[in-house]
Amino acid sequence: MATANPKTQTISLEDMPLPQLHKLKAQFEEEIGELTTAFTQMKQAQATFRECKSCVESMTADNMDKTIMVPLTNSLYVPGKLSNIDSVVVDAGTGYYIEKSVGDAAQYYDAKAEFVQGNAKKIQETIEQKQTSFRGLLEIIQFKMTQQQRQQQQQQAASK
Amino acid sequence: MSEAQRKRLETETMAMQKMQKEYQTLVINRQQLDSQLQENELVDKEFKLMKDDARVYKLTGPVLLPQDKTEAATNVEKRLEFIRSEIKRVDGRIETLAKEQEKKSVEIFKLQMDIQGISKQ
């Protein structure tokens, strides 16, 4: 794991040969990429929950008996009438749906959005940590490469 | 380099690759189990928070079928149990495989050293 003792980590990094460092760099890039995707997904999920909440909130007495368009598919709608503004059915996951009052459903979506927000924050923190170690790694690679170049030049000079 | 040694190195490397492949599938498997566990845990939590008069439906194809509440709850609990035992099993396999891999890589390294030693002579 990357959460090993930072001191031993830096020492071992400096002792590593360049090809291995490059491998490590690729690994870091992949990890950061994956985490960034996860972060965007979290943000999207959060937006979905917020949208659900605003939909639930529009189930007011004012809108009772109003005509709405119900989507049967993504592109096919049929007219319907809002006949129940008290309860909705909420997706609880793994195929189960639970009937809830409108107020409970709004609370449910708030809790969900908050939960996802917490996860997104954790991911962001991990990304920042990884990026810091990544920058450190890049510095070491740079240092090693210049060192190697200098050695080569010295060897060339010596052989002449 | 003797022919027998090269053959041996080849088979050992193949075995190593096979192990790595199995390891990767196991890790993916483990991740899937983890996300399943999380989803089921959330559903379980929802069931526990649910009001007594709330109705529960299960999505079957395109329709929602009404479900018995206690039945649905025990169903999810059973699923959780199953997933947890699966995770334990996969974790155990991953651990033994990691150890085997380590052993194998040392073996291969020694073999390579031997071969190089001979070819230098």
mmCIF file of C-alpha atoms in Angstrom:
data_model
loop_
_atom_site.group_PDB
_atom_site.id
_atom_site.type_symbol
_atom_site.label_atom_id
_atom_site.label_comp_id
_atom_site.label_asym_id
_atom_site.label_seq_id
_atom_site.Cartn_x
_atom_site.Cartn_y
_atom_site.Cartn_z
ATOM 1 C CA MET A 1 0.000 0.000 0.000
ATOM 2 C CA ALA A 2 1.039 3.571 -0.630
ATOM 3 C CA THR A 3 0.353 4.439 3.002
ATOM 4 C CA ALA A 4 3.649 2.887 4.127
ATOM 5 C CA ASN A 5 6.042 4.816 6.294
ATOM 6 C CA PRO A 6 6.997 7.852 4.176
ATOM 7 C CA LYS A 7 10.595 7.833 5.340
ATOM 8 C CA THR A 8 11.360 4.288 4.266
ATOM 9 C CA GLN A 9 9.478 4.989 1.053
ATOM 10 C CA THR A 10 11.653 7.908 -0.037
ATOM 11 C CA ILE A 11 14.836 5.998 0.743
ATOM 12 C CA SER A 12 13.717 2.988 -1.252
ATOM 13 C CA LEU A 13 12.635 5.261 -4.124
ATOM 14 C CA GLU A 14 16.064 6.845 -4.418
ATOM 15 C CA ASP A 15 17.691 3.429 -4.421
ATOM 16 C CA MET A 16 15.458 2.115 -7.174
ATOM 17 C CA PRO A 17 16.802 1.826 -10.715
ATOM 18 C CA LEU A 18 15.279 4.063 -13.381
ATOM 19 C CA PRO A 19 13.201 1.442 -15.268
ATOM 20 C CA GLN A 20 11.491 0.504 -12.019
ATOM 21 C CA LEU A 21 10.836 4.146 -11.259
ATOM 22 C CA HIS A 22 9.238 4.548 -14.671
ATOM 23 C CA LYS A 23 7.052 1.552 -13.978
ATOM 24 C CA LEU A 24 6.047 3.115 -10.690
ATOM 25 C CA LYS A 25 5.279 6.352 -12.487
ATOM 26 C CA ALA A 26 2.957 4.559 -14.911
ATOM 27 C CA GLN A 27 1.282 2.860 -11.967
ATOM 28 C CA PHE A 28 0.738 6.202 -10.273
ATOM 29 C CA GLU A 29 -0.710 7.700 -13.439
ATOM 30 C CA GLU A 30 -3.142 4.824 -13.742
ATOM 31 C CA GLU A 31 -4.209 5.073 -10.125
ATOM 32 C CA ILE A 32 -4.768 8.812 -10.308
ATOM 33 C CA GLY A 33 -6.765 8.347 -13.513
ATOM 34 C CA GLU A 34 -8.974 5.712 -11.905
ATOM 35 C CA LEU A 35 -9.576 7.847 -8.852
ATOM 36 C CA THR A 36 -10.477 10.828 -10.994
ATOM 37 C CA THR A 37 -13.072 8.748 -12.860
ATOM 38 C CA ALA A 38 -14.473 7.567 -9.550
ATOM 39 C CA PHE A 39 -14.664 11.158 -8.396
ATOM 40 C CA THR A 40 -16.635 12.250 -11.469
ATOM 41 C CA GLN A 41 -18.971 9.306 -10.986
ATOM 42 C CA MET A 42 -19.562 10.364 -7.399
ATOM 43 C CA LYS A 43 -20.359 13.886 -8.517
ATOM 44 C CA GLN A 44 -22.766 12.556 -11.133
ATOM 45 C CA ALA A 45 -24.494 10.344 -8.587
ATOM 46 C CA GLN A 46 -24.824 13.315 -6.306
ATOM 47 C CA ALA A 47 -26.419 15.379 -9.068
ATOM 48 C CA THR A 48 -28.878 12.552 -9.732
ATOM 49 C CA PHE A 49 -29.919 12.406 -6.084
ATOM 50 C CA ARG A 50 -30.383 16.176 -5.969
ATOM 51 C CA GLU A 51 -32.538 16.007 -9.078
ATOM 52 C CA CYS A 52 -34.633 13.230 -7.524
ATOM 53 C CA LYS A 53 -35.119 15.388 -4.476
ATOM 54 C CA SER A 54 -36.300 18.373 -6.482
ATOM 55 C CA CYS A 55 -38.724 16.082 -8.336
ATOM 56 C CA VAL A 56 -40.118 14.821 -5.051
ATOM 57 C CA GLU A 57 -40.454 18.385 -3.845
ATOM 58 C CA SER A 58 -42.596 19.277 -6.821
ATOM 59 C CA MET A 59 -45.268 16.874 -5.571
ATOM 60 C CA THR A 60 -47.217 19.652 -3.888
ATOM 61 C CA ALA A 61 -50.930 20.225 -3.377
ATOM 62 C CA ASP A 62 -50.729 22.909 -6.087
ATOM 63 C CA ASN A 63 -49.773 20.278 -8.637
ATOM 64 C CA MET A 64 -52.443 17.774 -7.576
ATOM 65 C CA ASP A 65 -54.573 16.524 -10.493
ATOM 66 C CA LYS A 66 -52.394 18.337 -13.017
ATOM 67 C CA THR A 67 -51.618 16.619 -16.288
ATOM 68 C CA ILE A 68 -48.081 15.313 -16.632
ATOM 69 C CA MET A 69 -46.232 13.462 -19.377
ATOM 70 C CA VAL A 70 -45.092 10.050 -18.253
ATOM 71 C CA PRO A 71 -42.066 8.583 -20.024
ATOM 72 C CA LEU A 72 -42.658 5.001 -21.155
ATOM 73 C CA THR A 73 -39.276 4.919 -22.868
ATOM 74 C CA ASN A 74 -36.650 7.589 -23.388
ATOM 75 C CA SER A 75 -38.545 8.921 -26.385
ATOM 76 C CA LEU A 76 -42.179 7.891 -25.819
ATOM 77 C CA TYR A 77 -44.446 9.803 -23.466
ATOM 78 C CA VAL A 78 -48.092 9.357 -22.522
ATOM 79 C CA PRO A 79 -50.250 11.911 -20.729
ATOM 80 C CA GLY A 80 -51.154 11.143 -17.129
ATOM 81 C CA LYS A 81 -52.623 12.840 -14.121
ATOM 82 C CA LEU A 82 -50.897 13.335 -10.796
ATOM 83 C CA SER A 83 -53.354 11.593 -8.487
ATOM 84 C CA ASN A 84 -51.203 10.890 -5.444
ATOM 85 C CA ILE A 85 -48.980 13.525 -3.879
ATOM 86 C CA ASP A 86 -48.436 11.751 -0.572
ATOM 87 C CA SER A 87 -46.208 8.827 -1.298
ATOM 88 C CA VAL A 88 -43.566 7.750 -3.777
ATOM 89 C CA VAL A 89 -41.635 4.547 -4.410
ATOM 90 C CA VAL A 90 -37.895 4.866 -3.915
ATOM 91 C CA ASP A 91 -35.133 2.686 -5.350
ATOM 92 C CA ALA A 92 -33.241 1.186 -2.420
ATOM 93 C CA GLY A 93 -30.766 -0.770 -4.561
ATOM 94 C CA THR A 94 -30.363 -4.427 -5.649
ATOM 95 C CA GLY A 95 -33.794 -4.358 -7.263
ATOM 96 C CA TYR A 96 -35.743 -3.436 -4.149
ATOM 97 C CA TYR A 97 -38.078 -0.455 -4.050
ATOM 98 C CA ILE A 98 -39.623 0.984 -0.899
ATOM 99 C CA GLU A 99 -42.727 3.090 -0.593
ATOM 100 C CA LYS A 100 -42.091 6.316 1.296
ATOM 101 C CA SER A 101 -43.949 9.485 2.138
ATOM 102 C CA VAL A 102 -42.878 12.529 0.133
ATOM 103 C CA GLY A 103 -41.132 14.073 3.153
ATOM 104 C CA ASP A 104 -39.285 10.848 3.950
ATOM 105 C CA ALA A 105 -38.223 10.493 0.338
ATOM 106 C CA ALA A 106 -36.772 14.019 0.312
ATOM 107 C CA GLN A 107 -34.878 13.194 3.498
ATOM 108 C CA TYR A 108 -33.726 9.917 1.970
ATOM 109 C CA TYR A 109 -32.286 11.714 -1.055
ATOM 110 C CA ASP A 110 -30.625 14.308 1.145
ATOM 111 C CA ALA A 111 -28.943 11.544 3.125
ATOM 112 C CA LYS A 112 -27.869 9.817 -0.094
ATOM 113 C CA ALA A 113 -26.427 13.006 -1.554
ATOM 114 C CA GLU A 114 -24.546 13.651 1.662
ATOM 115 C CA PHE A 115 -23.212 10.089 1.767
ATOM 116 C CA VAL A 116 -21.951 10.402 -1.796
ATOM 117 C CA GLN A 117 -20.476 13.808 -1.007
ATOM 118 C CA GLY A 118 -18.525 12.270 1.862
ATOM 119 C CA ASN A 119 -17.153 9.614 -0.465
ATOM 120 C CA ALA A 120 -16.264 12.210 -3.089
ATOM 121 C CA LYS A 121 -14.354 14.173 -0.465
ATOM 122 C CA LYS A 122 -12.422 11.092 0.605
ATOM 123 C CA ILE A 123 -11.539 10.355 -3.003
ATOM 124 C CA GLN A 124 -10.407 13.911 -3.544
ATOM 125 C CA GLU A 125 -8.134 13.741 -0.527
ATOM 126 C CA THR A 126 -6.614 10.505 -1.797
ATOM 127 C CA ILE A 127 -6.078 12.071 -5.223
ATOM 128 C CA GLU A 128 -4.269 15.006 -3.658
ATOM 129 C CA GLN A 129 -2.056 12.692 -1.616
ATOM 130 C CA LYS A 130 -1.240 10.613 -4.660
ATOM 131 C CA GLN A 131 -0.419 13.692 -6.674
ATOM 132 C CA THR A 132 2.012 14.893 -4.028
ATOM 133 C CA SER A 133 3.832 11.544 -4.002
ATOM 134 C CA PHE A 134 3.672 11.516 -7.789
ATOM 135 C CA ARG A 135 5.407 14.888 -7.979
ATOM 136 C CA GLY A 136 8.056 13.614 -5.584
ATOM 137 C CA LEU A 137 8.577 10.596 -7.798
ATOM 138 C CA LEU A 138 8.935 12.783 -10.881
ATOM 139 C CA GLU A 139 11.599 14.831 -9.143
ATOM 140 C CA ILE A 140 13.566 11.728 -8.269
ATOM 141 C CA ILE A 141 13.309 10.463 -11.849
ATOM 142 C CA GLN A 142 14.528 13.817 -13.143
ATOM 143 C CA PHE A 143 17.397 13.824 -10.686
ATOM 144 C CA LYS A 144 18.412 10.289 -11.594
ATOM 145 C CA MET A 145 18.284 11.030 -15.293
ATOM 146 C CA THR A 146 20.546 14.082 -15.051
ATOM 147 C CA GLN A 147 22.882 12.100 -12.831
ATOM 148 C CA GLN A 148 23.032 9.326 -15.385
ATOM 149 C CA GLN A 149 23.714 11.776 -18.187
ATOM 150 C CA ARG A 150 26.530 13.354 -16.256
ATOM 151 C CA GLN A 151 28.054 9.945 -15.600
ATOM 152 C CA GLN A 152 27.896 9.087 -19.274
ATOM 153 C CA GLN A 153 29.553 12.352 -20.209
ATOM 154 C CA GLN A 154 32.279 11.745 -17.682
ATOM 155 C CA GLN A 155 32.841 8.257 -19.003
ATOM 156 C CA GLN A 156 33.046 9.555 -22.555
ATOM 157 C CA ALA A 157 35.497 12.219 -21.501
ATOM 158 C CA ALA A 158 37.597 9.655 -19.675
ATOM 159 C CA SER A 159 37.705 7.226 -22.595
ATOM 160 C CA LYS A 160 38.956 9.876 -25.001
ATOM 161 C CA MET B 1 22.799 -23.010 -21.659
ATOM 162 C CA SER B 2 21.525 -26.544 -21.570
ATOM 163 C CA GLU B 3 18.329 -27.505 -23.330
ATOM 164 C CA ALA B 4 16.837 -29.010 -20.173
ATOM 165 C CA GLN B 5 17.397 -25.810 -18.233
ATOM 166 C CA ARG B 6 15.807 -23.679 -20.907
ATOM 167 C CA LYS B 7 12.785 -25.975 -21.012
ATOM 168 C CA ARG B 8 12.456 -25.773 -17.267
ATOM 169 C CA LEU B 9 12.661 -21.979 -17.306
ATOM 170 C CA GLU B 10 9.973 -21.899 -19.955
ATOM 171 C CA THR B 11 7.561 -24.079 -17.992
ATOM 172 C CA GLU B 12 8.233 -22.166 -14.801
ATOM 173 C CA THR B 13 7.584 -18.834 -16.506
ATOM 174 C CA MET B 14 4.369 -20.190 -17.965
ATOM 175 C CA ALA B 15 3.248 -21.349 -14.533
ATOM 176 C CA MET B 16 4.078 -17.921 -13.164
ATOM 177 C CA GLN B 17 2.036 -16.197 -15.845
ATOM 178 C CA LYS B 18 -0.893 -18.470 -15.137
ATOM 179 C CA MET B 19 -0.682 -17.577 -11.467
ATOM 180 C CA GLN B 20 -0.586 -13.876 -12.239
ATOM 181 C CA LYS B 21 -3.666 -14.231 -14.401
ATOM 182 C CA GLU B 22 -5.571 -16.053 -11.682
ATOM 183 C CA TYR B 23 -4.461 -13.437 -9.205
ATOM 184 C CA GLN B 24 -5.822 -10.657 -11.375
ATOM 185 C CA THR B 25 -9.208 -12.334 -11.839
ATOM 186 C CA LEU B 26 -9.365 -12.896 -8.092
ATOM 187 C CA VAL B 27 -8.680 -9.245 -7.389
ATOM 188 C CA ILE B 28 -11.411 -8.159 -9.818
ATOM 189 C CA ASN B 29 -13.716 -10.710 -8.237
ATOM 190 C CA ARG B 30 -12.904 -9.327 -4.821
ATOM 191 C CA GLN B 31 -13.694 -5.780 -5.930
ATOM 192 C CA GLN B 32 -17.048 -6.864 -7.339
ATOM 193 C CA LEU B 33 -17.898 -8.616 -4.100
ATOM 194 C CA ASP B 34 -16.977 -5.510 -2.200
ATOM 195 C CA SER B 35 -19.307 -3.292 -4.197
ATOM 196 C CA GLN B 36 -22.073 -5.885 -3.890
ATOM 197 C CA LEU B 37 -21.532 -5.970 -0.157
ATOM 198 C CA GLN B 38 -21.797 -2.205 0.056
ATOM 199 C CA GLU B 39 -24.958 -2.046 -2.015
ATOM 200 C CA ASN B 40 -26.620 -4.798 0.008
ATOM 201 C CA GLU B 41 -25.566 -3.160 3.246
ATOM 202 C CA LEU B 42 -27.269 0.046 2.142
ATOM 203 C CA VAL B 43 -30.458 -1.845 1.282
ATOM 204 C CA ASP B 44 -30.305 -3.632 4.610
ATOM 205 C CA LYS B 45 -29.962 -0.300 6.389
ATOM 206 C CA GLU B 46 -32.946 1.068 4.448
ATOM 207 C CA PHE B 47 -35.063 -1.939 5.419
ATOM 208 C CA LYS B 48 -34.221 -1.374 9.061
ATOM 209 C CA LEU B 49 -35.137 2.314 8.856
ATOM 210 C CA MET B 50 -38.381 1.590 7.026
ATOM 211 C CA LYS B 51 -41.750 2.358 8.568
ATOM 212 C CA ASP B 52 -43.879 -0.631 9.509
ATOM 213 C CA ASP B 53 -46.647 0.170 7.055
ATOM 214 C CA ALA B 54 -44.305 0.834 4.118
ATOM 215 C CA ARG B 55 -44.718 -1.388 1.115
ATOM 216 C CA VAL B 56 -41.767 -3.087 -0.557
ATOM 217 C CA TYR B 57 -41.517 -3.912 -4.253
ATOM 218 C CA LYS B 58 -39.017 -5.891 -6.221
ATOM 219 C CA LEU B 59 -38.079 -4.975 -9.764
ATOM 220 C CA THR B 60 -38.723 -8.017 -11.942
ATOM 221 C CA GLY B 61 -38.039 -7.229 -15.556
ATOM 222 C CA PRO B 62 -39.954 -4.035 -16.305
ATOM 223 C CA VAL B 63 -42.511 -4.327 -13.486
ATOM 224 C CA LEU B 64 -42.474 -3.782 -9.753
ATOM 225 C CA LEU B 65 -43.867 -6.752 -7.865
ATOM 226 C CA PRO B 66 -45.070 -6.237 -4.313
ATOM 227 C CA GLN B 67 -42.971 -8.206 -1.840
ATOM 228 C CA ASP B 68 -43.428 -9.415 1.678
ATOM 229 C CA LYS B 69 -41.412 -7.056 3.834
ATOM 230 C CA THR B 70 -39.891 -9.541 6.277
ATOM 231 C CA GLU B 71 -39.163 -11.929 3.451
ATOM 232 C CA ALA B 72 -37.312 -9.226 1.537
ATOM 233 C CA ALA B 73 -35.353 -8.243 4.649
ATOM 234 C CA THR B 74 -34.267 -11.817 5.437
ATOM 235 C CA ASN B 75 -33.424 -12.279 1.778
ATOM 236 C CA VAL B 76 -31.017 -9.350 1.888
ATOM 237 C CA GLU B 77 -29.538 -10.570 5.162
ATOM 238 C CA LYS B 78 -28.919 -13.985 3.663
ATOM 239 C CA ARG B 79 -27.289 -12.371 0.674
ATOM 240 C CA LEU B 80 -25.030 -10.346 2.958
ATOM 241 C CA GLU B 81 -24.010 -13.503 4.759
ATOM 242 C CA PHE B 82 -23.197 -15.210 1.484
ATOM 243 C CA ILE B 83 -21.178 -12.260 0.184
ATOM 244 C CA ARG B 84 -19.195 -12.031 3.411
ATOM 245 C CA SER B 85 -18.284 -15.718 3.287
ATOM 246 C CA GLU B 86 -17.327 -15.346 -0.380
ATOM 247 C CA ILE B 87 -15.059 -12.435 0.476
ATOM 248 C CA LYS B 88 -13.374 -14.532 3.139
ATOM 249 C CA ARG B 89 -12.846 -17.363 0.656
ATOM 250 C CA VAL B 90 -11.431 -15.091 -2.048
ATOM 251 C CA ASP B 91 -9.176 -13.315 0.450
ATOM 252 C CA GLY B 92 -7.761 -16.647 1.557
ATOM 253 C CA ARG B 93 -7.096 -17.696 -2.024
ATOM 254 C CA ILE B 94 -5.443 -14.366 -2.805
ATOM 255 C CA GLU B 95 -3.163 -14.754 0.178
ATOM 256 C CA THR B 96 -2.007 -18.278 -0.677
ATOM 257 C CA LEU B 97 -1.578 -17.330 -4.318
ATOM 258 C CA ALA B 98 0.582 -14.328 -3.388
ATOM 259 C CA LYS B 99 2.828 -16.600 -1.347
ATOM 260 C CA GLU B 100 3.083 -19.126 -4.169
ATOM 261 C CA GLN B 101 3.898 -16.361 -6.602
ATOM 262 C CA GLU B 102 6.690 -15.114 -4.423
ATOM 263 C CA LYS B 103 8.166 -18.595 -4.181
ATOM 264 C CA LYS B 104 7.893 -19.059 -7.906
ATOM 265 C CA SER B 105 9.587 -15.785 -8.728
ATOM 266 C CA VAL B 106 12.530 -16.679 -6.478
ATOM 267 C CA GLU B 107 12.767 -20.026 -8.251
ATOM 268 C CA ILE B 108 12.743 -18.388 -11.663
ATOM 269 C CA PHE B 109 15.337 -15.882 -10.582
ATOM 270 C CA LYS B 110 17.642 -18.683 -9.401
ATOM 271 C CA LEU B 111 17.114 -20.551 -12.635
ATOM 272 C CA GLN B 112 17.982 -17.483 -14.663
ATOM 273 C CA MET B 113 21.098 -16.986 -12.572
ATOM 274 C CA ASP B 114 22.138 -20.596 -13.181
ATOM 275 C CA ILE B 115 21.628 -20.263 -16.909
ATOM 276 C CA GLN B 116 23.569 -17.031 -17.081
ATOM 277 C CA GLY B 117 26.369 -18.535 -15.039
ATOM 278 C CA ILE B 118 26.667 -21.418 -17.471
ATOM 279 C CA SER B 119 26.477 -19.309 -20.609
ATOM 280 C CA LYS B 120 29.246 -17.046 -19.329
ATOM 281 C CA GLN B 121 31.625 -19.957 -18.860
#
